PDB file of C-alpha atoms in Angstrom:
ATOM      1  CA  THR A  10     -12.693 -14.344  -5.975  1.00  0.00           C
ATOM      2  CA  ILE A  11     -13.223 -10.510  -6.046  1.00  0.00           C
ATOM      3  CA  GLU A  12     -13.270  -8.801  -9.061  1.00  0.00           C
ATOM      4  CA  THR A  13     -10.118  -6.211  -8.647  1.00  0.00           C
ATOM      5  CA  GLU A  14     -10.983  -2.415  -8.584  1.00  0.00           C
ATOM      6  CA  ARG A  15      -9.350   0.558  -9.887  1.00  0.00           C
ATOM      7  CA  LEU A  16      -9.512   2.985  -6.459  1.00  0.00           C
ATOM      8  CA  ASP A  17      -9.584   6.333  -8.314  1.00  0.00           C
ATOM      9  CA  TRP A  18      -7.337   8.126  -5.079  1.00  0.00           C
ATOM     10  CA  PHE A  19      -9.096  11.888  -5.654  1.00  0.00           C
ATOM     11  CA  ASN A  20     -12.115  10.915  -6.360  1.00  0.00           C
ATOM     12  CA  GLY A  21     -13.547   9.554  -3.507  1.00  0.00           C
ATOM     13  CA  GLY A  22     -10.872   6.605  -2.786  1.00  0.00           C
ATOM     14  CA  SER A  23      -8.922   8.292  -0.303  1.00  0.00           C
ATOM     15  CA  THR A  24     -11.957   7.577   2.208  1.00  0.00           C
ATOM     16  CA  ARG A  25     -12.523   3.705   0.951  1.00  0.00           C
ATOM     17  CA  ILE A  26     -10.180   2.859   3.850  1.00  0.00           C
ATOM     18  CA  PRO A  27     -10.294   5.008   6.671  1.00  0.00           C
ATOM     19  CA  LYS A  28      -7.914   6.395   8.807  1.00  0.00           C
ATOM     20  CA  ASN A  29      -6.880   3.456  11.405  1.00  0.00           C
ATOM     21  CA  ALA A  30      -8.483   0.658   9.435  1.00  0.00           C
ATOM     22  CA  ILE A  31      -6.900  -2.812   9.482  1.00  0.00           C
ATOM     23  CA  PHE A  32      -6.606  -4.179   5.819  1.00  0.00           C
ATOM     24  CA  SER A  33      -4.885  -7.188   3.853  1.00  0.00           C
ATOM     25  CA  ILE A  34      -2.112  -6.834   0.998  1.00  0.00           C
ATOM     26  CA  LYS A  35      -0.965  -9.094  -1.618  1.00  0.00           C
ATOM     27  CA  ASP A  36       2.363  -9.165  -3.002  1.00  0.00           C
ATOM     28  CA  ILE A  37       2.010  -9.863  -6.458  1.00  0.00           C
ATOM     29  CA  ARG A  38       5.165 -11.320  -7.529  1.00  0.00           C
ATOM     30  CA  SER A  39       5.601 -13.771  -3.841  1.00  0.00           C
ATOM     31  CA  GLY A  40       1.781 -14.728  -3.309  1.00  0.00           C
ATOM     32  CA  LYS A  41       2.142 -13.930   0.801  1.00  0.00           C
ATOM     33  CA  VAL A  42      -0.165 -11.739   2.407  1.00  0.00           C
ATOM     34  CA  PHE A  43       0.057  -9.828   5.323  1.00  0.00           C
ATOM     35  CA  SER A  44      -1.736  -7.157   7.542  1.00  0.00           C
ATOM     36  CA  ALA A  45      -1.292  -3.946   7.571  1.00  0.00           C
ATOM     37  CA  LYS A  46      -3.068  -0.823   9.315  1.00  0.00           C
ATOM     38  CA  ARG A  47      -3.691   3.149   7.558  1.00  0.00           C
ATOM     39  CA  TRP A  48      -2.186   5.545  10.038  1.00  0.00           C
ATOM     40  CA  SER A  49      -2.667   8.918   7.313  1.00  0.00           C
ATOM     41  CA  GLY A  50      -1.907   9.784   3.555  1.00  0.00           C
ATOM     42  CA  TYR A  51      -3.431  12.614   2.092  1.00  0.00           C
ATOM     43  CA  ASN A  52      -1.695  11.838  -1.340  1.00  0.00           C
ATOM     44  CA  HIS A  53      -1.863   8.426  -0.755  1.00  0.00           C
ATOM     45  CA  LEU A  54      -2.474   6.341   2.028  1.00  0.00           C
ATOM     46  CA  ASP A  55       0.663   5.350   4.619  1.00  0.00           C
ATOM     47  CA  ALA A  56       0.887   2.628   6.587  1.00  0.00           C
ATOM     48  CA  GLU A  57       2.496   0.273   8.974  1.00  0.00           C
ATOM     49  CA  PRO A  58       2.598  -3.464   9.627  1.00  0.00           C
ATOM     50  CA  LEU A  59       0.662  -4.502  11.816  1.00  0.00           C
ATOM     51  CA  ASN A  60       2.479  -6.203  14.492  1.00  0.00           C
ATOM     52  CA  ALA A  61       6.365  -7.807  14.537  1.00  0.00           C
ATOM     53  CA  LYS A  62       4.565 -11.053  13.049  1.00  0.00           C
ATOM     54  CA  GLN A  63       3.332  -9.339   9.954  1.00  0.00           C
ATOM     55  CA  THR A  64       6.655  -7.415   9.385  1.00  0.00           C
ATOM     56  CA  ALA A  65       8.499 -10.903   8.878  1.00  0.00           C
ATOM     57  CA  ILE A  66       6.221 -11.640   6.518  1.00  0.00           C
ATOM     58  CA  PHE A  67       5.781  -8.517   4.806  1.00  0.00           C
ATOM     59  CA  LYS A  68       9.932  -8.617   4.675  1.00  0.00           C
ATOM     60  CA  GLU A  69      10.301 -11.973   3.044  1.00  0.00           C
ATOM     61  CA  ALA A  70       7.877 -10.902   0.690  1.00  0.00           C
ATOM     62  CA  VAL A  71      10.437  -8.384  -0.356  1.00  0.00           C
ATOM     63  CA  GLY A  72      13.581  -9.181   0.527  1.00  0.00           C
ATOM     64  CA  GLU A  73      14.861  -6.352   1.020  1.00  0.00           C
ATOM     65  CA  TRP A  74      13.838  -2.638   2.691  1.00  0.00           C
ATOM     66  CA  SER A  75      13.778  -0.604  -1.147  1.00  0.00           C
ATOM     67  CA  TRP A  76      12.203   1.947  -2.415  1.00  0.00           C
ATOM     68  CA  SER A  77      11.067   0.729  -5.970  1.00  0.00           C
ATOM     69  CA  ARG A  78       7.247   0.420  -6.485  1.00  0.00           C
ATOM     70  CA  ARG A  79       5.913  -3.894  -6.463  1.00  0.00           C
ATOM     71  CA  PRO A  80       2.127  -3.873  -7.634  1.00  0.00           C
ATOM     72  CA  ILE A  81      -0.280  -5.048  -5.027  1.00  0.00           C
ATOM     73  CA  LEU A  82      -3.558  -6.047  -4.112  1.00  0.00           C
ATOM     74  CA  VAL A  83      -5.064  -4.258  -0.749  1.00  0.00           C
ATOM     75  CA  LYS A  84      -8.313  -6.476   0.682  1.00  0.00           C
ATOM     76  CA  TYR A  85     -10.322  -3.923   2.729  1.00  0.00           C
ATOM     77  CA  ASN A  86     -13.652  -4.188   3.914  1.00  0.00           C
ATOM     78  CA  GLY A  87     -14.923  -6.538   0.740  1.00  0.00           C
ATOM     79  CA  HIS A  88     -13.692  -4.600  -2.023  1.00  0.00           C
ATOM     80  CA  VAL A  89     -10.168  -5.261  -3.574  1.00  0.00           C
ATOM     81  CA  TYR A  90      -8.308  -2.393  -4.969  1.00  0.00           C
ATOM     82  CA  ALA A  91      -5.172  -2.994  -7.153  1.00  0.00           C
ATOM     83  CA  ALA A  92      -2.498  -0.776  -5.517  1.00  0.00           C
ATOM     84  CA  SER A  93       1.503   0.012  -5.154  1.00  0.00           C
ATOM     85  CA  MET A  94       3.814   0.414  -2.996  1.00  0.00           C
ATOM     86  CA  ASN A  95       7.508   0.775  -1.621  1.00  0.00           C
ATOM     87  CA  SER A  96       8.882  -1.098   1.417  1.00  0.00           C
ATOM     88  CA  MET A  97      11.476   1.474   3.025  1.00  0.00           C
ATOM     89  CA  PRO A  98      10.684   1.854   6.492  1.00  0.00           C
ATOM     90  CA  HIS A  99      10.773   5.732   6.852  1.00  0.00           C
ATOM     91  CA  ALA A 100       9.353   9.181   8.949  1.00  0.00           C
ATOM     92  CA  ASP A 101       6.084   8.553  11.407  1.00  0.00           C
ATOM     93  CA  ASP A 102       5.923   5.504  13.464  1.00  0.00           C
ATOM     94  CA  THR A 103       2.978   4.653  14.767  1.00  0.00           C
ATOM     95  CA  ILE A 104       2.955   1.002  16.036  1.00  0.00           C
ATOM     96  CA  PRO A 105       5.308   0.425  19.378  1.00  0.00           C
ATOM     97  CA  GLY A 106       7.492  -2.951  18.678  1.00  0.00           C
ATOM     98  CA  ASN A 107       5.850  -4.319  14.864  1.00  0.00           C
ATOM     99  CA  ASP A 108       9.878  -4.016  14.089  1.00  0.00           C
ATOM    100  CA  TYR A 109       9.668  -1.649  11.316  1.00  0.00           C
ATOM    101  CA  GLU A 110      10.918   1.990  12.052  1.00  0.00           C
ATOM    102  CA  GLY A 111       8.297   4.151  10.329  1.00  0.00           C
ATOM    103  CA  HIS A 112       5.755   3.413   7.636  1.00  0.00           C
ATOM    104  CA  PHE A 113       5.573   2.735   4.385  1.00  0.00           C
ATOM    105  CA  CYS A 114       3.620   3.998   0.987  1.00  0.00           C
ATOM    106  CA  ILE A 115       0.535   2.874  -0.747  1.00  0.00           C
ATOM    107  CA  HIS A 116      -0.444   4.510  -4.127  1.00  0.00           C
ATOM    108  CA  PHE A 117      -3.858   3.864  -5.743  1.00  0.00           C
ATOM    109  CA  TYR A 118      -5.312   5.164  -9.438  1.00  0.00           C
ATOM    110  CA  ASN A 119      -4.111   8.555  -9.408  1.00  0.00           C
ATOM    111  CA  SER A 120      -2.934   9.192  -5.749  1.00  0.00           C
ATOM    112  CA  LYS A 121       0.695  11.835  -5.176  1.00  0.00           C
ATOM    113  CA  THR A 122       4.016  11.359  -4.281  1.00  0.00           C
ATOM    114  CA  HIS A 123       4.130  13.369  -0.637  1.00  0.00           C
ATOM    115  CA  ASP A 124       7.671  15.513  -2.058  1.00  0.00           C
ATOM    116  CA  THR A 125       6.837  16.132  -5.606  1.00  0.00           C
ATOM    117  CA  ASN A 126       2.544  16.247  -5.207  1.00  0.00           C
ATOM    118  CA  ARG A 127       2.346  14.974  -8.566  1.00  0.00           C
ATOM    119  CA  VAL A 128       1.000  11.241  -9.989  1.00  0.00           C
ATOM    120  CA  ASP A 129       4.227   8.656  -9.717  1.00  0.00           C
ATOM    121  CA  SER A 130       4.208   7.230 -13.393  1.00  0.00           C
ATOM    122  CA  GLU A 131       6.300   4.337 -11.441  1.00  0.00           C
ATOM    123  CA  HIS A 132       3.354   3.449  -9.507  1.00  0.00           C
ATOM    124  CA  GLN A 133       0.872   4.184 -11.696  1.00  0.00           C
ATOM    125  CA  ASN A 134       2.571   1.524 -13.671  1.00  0.00           C
ATOM    126  CA  ALA A 135       2.611  -1.164 -10.340  1.00  0.00           C
ATOM    127  CA  VAL A 136      -1.295  -0.145 -10.478  1.00  0.00           C
ATOM    128  CA  GLU A 137      -2.195  -1.341 -14.395  1.00  0.00           C
ATOM    129  CA  THR A 138      -0.216  -4.641 -13.433  1.00  0.00           C
ATOM    130  CA  ALA A 139      -2.314  -4.943 -10.016  1.00  0.00           C
ATOM    131  CA  MET A 140      -5.143  -4.485 -12.253  1.00  0.00           C
ATOM    132  CA  ARG A 141      -4.230  -7.490 -14.282  1.00  0.00           C
ATOM    133  CA  TYR A 142      -4.488 -10.230 -11.035  1.00  0.00           C
ATOM    134  CA  SER A 143      -7.032 -11.178  -8.472  1.00  0.00           C
ATOM    135  CA  TRP A 144      -6.980 -12.302  -4.809  1.00  0.00           C
TER     136      TRP A 144
END
């Protein structure tokens, strides 16, 4: 087991998982694991499922695409970070053929939404939930 870490997004956290990095996501509720790629994100991490197979696993994990926050673990470069995601595909789509039209958002400790530029309490509650789990 790898100890779950709290990644403070605006205190060095935003560079821990660089743009174009490929990482694993474990959905706490379903236990399913899929791969994603970071394409952007300043206030939080913007990601897309790596390919159509990973999108299918993502969809199995969440059921319906939704804006609701879900506790997750993000595994990258030997570290596991507590995080929160929504699953709703929106805006820019950078991986053709992955059956996911847009990207989704991953929040870490102290990250903010794009539209409000504020820390989102629902995402932070999901991050705190994820802190109680391990890979």
